[in-house]
XYZ file of C-alpha atoms in Angstrom:
293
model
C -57.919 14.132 -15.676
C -55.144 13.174 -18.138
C -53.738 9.879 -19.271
C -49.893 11.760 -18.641
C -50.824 12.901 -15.171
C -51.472 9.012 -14.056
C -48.461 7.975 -15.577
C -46.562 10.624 -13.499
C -48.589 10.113 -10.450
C -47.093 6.449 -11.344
C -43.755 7.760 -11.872
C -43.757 9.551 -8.725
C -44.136 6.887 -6.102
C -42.130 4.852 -7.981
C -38.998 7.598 -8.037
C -39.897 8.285 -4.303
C -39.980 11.637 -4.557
C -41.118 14.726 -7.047
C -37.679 15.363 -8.230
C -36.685 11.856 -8.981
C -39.298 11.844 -10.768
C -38.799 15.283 -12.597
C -35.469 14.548 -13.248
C -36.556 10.757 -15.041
C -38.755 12.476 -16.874
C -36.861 16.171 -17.609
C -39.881 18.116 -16.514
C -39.329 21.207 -14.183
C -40.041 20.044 -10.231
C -42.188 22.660 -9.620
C -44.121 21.596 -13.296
C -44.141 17.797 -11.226
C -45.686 19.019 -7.882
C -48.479 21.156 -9.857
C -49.824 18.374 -12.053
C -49.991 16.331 -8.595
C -51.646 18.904 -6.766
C -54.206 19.267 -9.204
C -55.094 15.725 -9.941
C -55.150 15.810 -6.150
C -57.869 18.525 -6.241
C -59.681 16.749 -9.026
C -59.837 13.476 -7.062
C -60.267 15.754 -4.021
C -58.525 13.326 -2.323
C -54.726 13.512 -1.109
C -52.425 11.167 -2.292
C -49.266 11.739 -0.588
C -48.109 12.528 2.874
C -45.448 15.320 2.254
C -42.295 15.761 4.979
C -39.123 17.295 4.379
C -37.375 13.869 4.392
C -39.704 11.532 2.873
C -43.258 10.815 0.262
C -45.418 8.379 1.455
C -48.524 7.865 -0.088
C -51.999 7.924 2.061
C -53.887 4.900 2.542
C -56.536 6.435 0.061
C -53.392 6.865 -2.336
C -51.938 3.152 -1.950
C -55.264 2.198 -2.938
C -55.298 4.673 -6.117
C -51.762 3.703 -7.386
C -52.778 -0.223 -7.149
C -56.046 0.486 -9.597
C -54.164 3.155 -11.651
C -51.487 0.711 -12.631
C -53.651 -2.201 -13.604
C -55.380 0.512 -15.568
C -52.035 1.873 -17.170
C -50.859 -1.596 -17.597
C -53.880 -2.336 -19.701
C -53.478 0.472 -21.840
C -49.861 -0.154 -22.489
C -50.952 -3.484 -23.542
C -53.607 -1.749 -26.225
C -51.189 0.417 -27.786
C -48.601 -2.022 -27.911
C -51.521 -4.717 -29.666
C -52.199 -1.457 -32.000
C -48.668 -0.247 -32.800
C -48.049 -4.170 -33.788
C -50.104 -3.509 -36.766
C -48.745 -0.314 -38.178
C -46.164 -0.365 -40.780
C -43.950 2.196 -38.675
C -44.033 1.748 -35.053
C -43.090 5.088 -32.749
C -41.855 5.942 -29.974
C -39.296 6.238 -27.080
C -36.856 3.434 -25.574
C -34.727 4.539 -22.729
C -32.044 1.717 -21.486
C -29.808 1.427 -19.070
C -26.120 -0.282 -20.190
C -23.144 -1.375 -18.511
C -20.051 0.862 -18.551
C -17.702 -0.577 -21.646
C -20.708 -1.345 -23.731
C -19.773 0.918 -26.669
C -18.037 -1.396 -29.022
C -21.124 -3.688 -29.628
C -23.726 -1.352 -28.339
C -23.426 1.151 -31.467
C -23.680 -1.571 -33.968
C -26.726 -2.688 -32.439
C -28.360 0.798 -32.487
C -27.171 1.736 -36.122
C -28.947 -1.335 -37.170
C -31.979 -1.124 -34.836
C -32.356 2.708 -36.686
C -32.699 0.948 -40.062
C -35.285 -0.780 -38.753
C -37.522 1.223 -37.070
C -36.379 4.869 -37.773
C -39.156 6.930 -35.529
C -38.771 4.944 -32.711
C -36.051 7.119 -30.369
C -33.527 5.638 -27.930
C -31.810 7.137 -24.965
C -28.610 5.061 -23.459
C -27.824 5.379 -20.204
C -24.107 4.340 -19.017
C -24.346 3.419 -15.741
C -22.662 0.754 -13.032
C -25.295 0.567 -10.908
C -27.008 -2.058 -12.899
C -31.159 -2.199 -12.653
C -31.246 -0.393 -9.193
C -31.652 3.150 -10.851
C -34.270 2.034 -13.058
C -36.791 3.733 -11.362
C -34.776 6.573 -10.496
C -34.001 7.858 -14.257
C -36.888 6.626 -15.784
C -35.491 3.075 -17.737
C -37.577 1.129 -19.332
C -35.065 -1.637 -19.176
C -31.030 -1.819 -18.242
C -28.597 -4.626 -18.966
C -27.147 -6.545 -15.726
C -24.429 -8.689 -16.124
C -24.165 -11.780 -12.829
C -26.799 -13.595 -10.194
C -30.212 -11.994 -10.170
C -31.715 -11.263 -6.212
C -34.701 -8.705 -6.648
C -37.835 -10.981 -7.482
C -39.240 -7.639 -7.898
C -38.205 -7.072 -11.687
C -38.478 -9.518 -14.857
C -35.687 -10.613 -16.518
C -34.891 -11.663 -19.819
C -31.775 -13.569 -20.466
C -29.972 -12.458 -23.096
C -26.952 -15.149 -22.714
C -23.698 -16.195 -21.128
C -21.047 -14.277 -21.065
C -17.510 -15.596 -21.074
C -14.493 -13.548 -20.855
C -11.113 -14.380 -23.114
C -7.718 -13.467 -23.250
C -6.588 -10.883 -26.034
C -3.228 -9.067 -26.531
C -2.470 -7.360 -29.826
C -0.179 -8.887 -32.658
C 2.465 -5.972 -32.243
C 2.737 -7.001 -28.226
C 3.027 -10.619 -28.836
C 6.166 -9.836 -31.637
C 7.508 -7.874 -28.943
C 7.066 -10.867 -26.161
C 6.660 -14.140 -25.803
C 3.108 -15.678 -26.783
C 1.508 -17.284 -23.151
C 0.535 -21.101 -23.529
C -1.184 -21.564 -20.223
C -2.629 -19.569 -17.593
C 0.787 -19.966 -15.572
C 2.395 -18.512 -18.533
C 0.549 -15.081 -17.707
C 2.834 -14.821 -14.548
C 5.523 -13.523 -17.028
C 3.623 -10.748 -18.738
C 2.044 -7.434 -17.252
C -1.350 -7.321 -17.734
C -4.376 -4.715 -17.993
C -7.155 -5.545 -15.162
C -10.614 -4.276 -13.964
C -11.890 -2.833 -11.214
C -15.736 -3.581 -10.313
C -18.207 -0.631 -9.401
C -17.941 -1.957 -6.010
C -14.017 -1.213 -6.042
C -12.958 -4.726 -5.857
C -9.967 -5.350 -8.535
C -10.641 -8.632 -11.088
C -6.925 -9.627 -10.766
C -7.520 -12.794 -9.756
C -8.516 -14.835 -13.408
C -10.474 -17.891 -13.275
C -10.514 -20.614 -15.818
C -11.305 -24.197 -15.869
C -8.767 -25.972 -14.424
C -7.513 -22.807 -12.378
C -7.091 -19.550 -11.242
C -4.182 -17.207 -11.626
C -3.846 -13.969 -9.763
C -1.464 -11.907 -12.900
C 0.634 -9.198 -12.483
C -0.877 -5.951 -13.469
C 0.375 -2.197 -14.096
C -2.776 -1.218 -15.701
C -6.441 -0.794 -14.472
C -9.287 0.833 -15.172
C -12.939 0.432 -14.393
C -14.462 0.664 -17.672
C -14.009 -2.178 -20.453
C -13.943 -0.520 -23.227
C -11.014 1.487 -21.929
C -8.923 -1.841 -21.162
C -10.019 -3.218 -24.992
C -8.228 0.511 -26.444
C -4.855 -0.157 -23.909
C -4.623 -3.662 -25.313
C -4.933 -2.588 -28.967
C -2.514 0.031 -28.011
C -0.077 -2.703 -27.488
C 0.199 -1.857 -23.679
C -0.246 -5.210 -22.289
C -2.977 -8.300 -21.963
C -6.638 -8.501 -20.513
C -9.185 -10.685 -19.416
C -12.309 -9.314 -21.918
C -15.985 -10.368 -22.439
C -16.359 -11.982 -25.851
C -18.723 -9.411 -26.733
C -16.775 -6.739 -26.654
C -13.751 -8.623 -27.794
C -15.104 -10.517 -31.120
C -15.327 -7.329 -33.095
C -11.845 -6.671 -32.467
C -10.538 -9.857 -33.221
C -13.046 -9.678 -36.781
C -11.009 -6.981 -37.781
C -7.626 -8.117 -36.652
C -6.603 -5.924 -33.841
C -6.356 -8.389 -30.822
C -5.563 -12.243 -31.100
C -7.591 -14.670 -28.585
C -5.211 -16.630 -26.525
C -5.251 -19.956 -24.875
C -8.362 -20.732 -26.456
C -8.747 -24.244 -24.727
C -8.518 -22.605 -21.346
C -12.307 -21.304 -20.889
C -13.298 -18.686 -18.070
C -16.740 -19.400 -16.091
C -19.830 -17.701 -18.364
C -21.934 -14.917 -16.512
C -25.554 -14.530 -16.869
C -26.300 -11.199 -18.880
C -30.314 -9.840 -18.203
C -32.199 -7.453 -19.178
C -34.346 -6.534 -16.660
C -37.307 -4.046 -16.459
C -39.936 -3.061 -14.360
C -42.445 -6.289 -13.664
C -45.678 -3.675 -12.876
C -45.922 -1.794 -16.133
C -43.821 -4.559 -18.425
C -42.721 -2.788 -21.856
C -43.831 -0.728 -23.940
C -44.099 -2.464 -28.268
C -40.949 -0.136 -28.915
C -38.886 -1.502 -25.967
C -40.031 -4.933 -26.731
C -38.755 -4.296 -30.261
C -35.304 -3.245 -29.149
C -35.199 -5.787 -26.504
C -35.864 -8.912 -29.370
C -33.361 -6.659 -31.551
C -30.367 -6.656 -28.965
C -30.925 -10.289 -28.519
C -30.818 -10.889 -31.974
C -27.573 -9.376 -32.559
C -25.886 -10.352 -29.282
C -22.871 -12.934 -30.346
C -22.328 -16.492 -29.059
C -19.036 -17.745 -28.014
C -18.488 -21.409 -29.136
């Protein structure tokens, strides 16, 4: 019996099925059901209930996957206590990001790599926030709003509040908005949520103004290109914004005129915790994660 096959047998009941798990993992499915079958036949003992429609594990393998994660958990927690005390720590990170993540994201990687150069790091691009952890294998994904599952832990990485940008070559060519109701005279660039619903509707302080729009897309870092491309004005998380307006492309309007912060998380799996090289990118991203004042 292998330490790799009780992580999979792990991985497997947490996917829900062999090729969720195969697919997490980018192992063959028939490579998947083997290793299961034959730590079944070295436990003599079977683990799963197998339909066409559904894995559920046996009474016998409830009871196995309970004392097999305390027992992977405790391991994880050795090698992470080890790895702490090497000059070079190793490894694999896979995390989950929002969509429109790429203008901060990369400068956070580039400088993680410095850092820790044989520790590897998969990003996954994904709107469905920490509810395909699981399913492709994340050790942890970035969720941006109220947490609901008690299931995960979550560590807060910071509020988020959204500005308003246009570029300098759009504002020569119109007039500069004051206040929100100034928006009402300009055509803006808006977002549409995973779940389809469209963020015209912006919020600030005081109140909210639902702007005209001929522009929307679903992913930020699209909108953040259109309004360097002159095309109009958005509603943009500082994070993405601030490296734009370091380098001059955007200007930050109505500065006084604040829109409510959102809780960004990073949440990961509460049974197995992290591994020492996701905990290292985890305090990393926090790190470099910018405050808006």
């Amino acid at each position: 019996m292998r330490v790799e096959d009780l992580s999979l047998f792990i991985k497997v009941v947490e996917s829900g099925s062999f090729s969720a798990a195969a697919h997490s993992l980018d192992l063959p499915r028939a490579n998947v059901s083997r290793r299961i079958n034959e730590l079944e036949q070295s436990l003599n003992t079977r683990l799963f209930v197998r339909t066409t429609r559904k894995l559920n594990l046996t009474n016998q393998g409830q009871q196995y996957y309970e004392s097999v994660q305390d027992i992977m958990r405790r391991l994880i927690d050795a090698n992470s206590a080890l790895q702490s005390h090497t000059s070079t720590p190793t490894g694999q990170v896979k995390v989950g990001v929002n969509v429109g993540s790429d203008y901060y994201l990369i400068d956070i990687t580039k400088s993680f790599k410095k850092l820790y150069p044989d520790i590897d790091i998969e990003v996954r691009y994904s709107n469905e926030s920490y509810q395909g952890l699981f399913e492709h294998g994340l050790d942890m994904a970035m969720y941006i709003g109220d947490l609901t599952d008690s299931s995960f832990v979550a560590r807060k990485l910071g509020g988020f509040n959204k500005i308003v940008v246009a570029s300098p070559a759009y504002l020569k060519a119109h007039s500069t908005p004051k206040t929100p109701q100034d928006l009402l005279q300009h055509s803006c660039i808006v977002y549409r949520r995973h779940d389809q619903k469209l963020e015209n509707r912006w919020q600030f302080s005081n109140q909210d103004i639902e702007v005209n729009h001929h522009h929307i897309s679903n992913n930020y870092t699209h909108i953040a290109q259109a309004v360097e491309a002159d095309l109009g004005i958005a509603l943009l998380p500082y994070i993405l914004a601030y490296p734009m307006l370091e380098n001059g492309s955007v200007c930050h309007l109505m500065p006084e005129y604040l829109s409510p912060a959102e809780d960004a998380w990073m949440v990961y799996p509460s049974r197995n915790g992290l591994t020492h090289a996701a905990r290292l990118l985890l305090e990393h991203i926090i790190s470099r994660i910018p405050t808006y004042i």
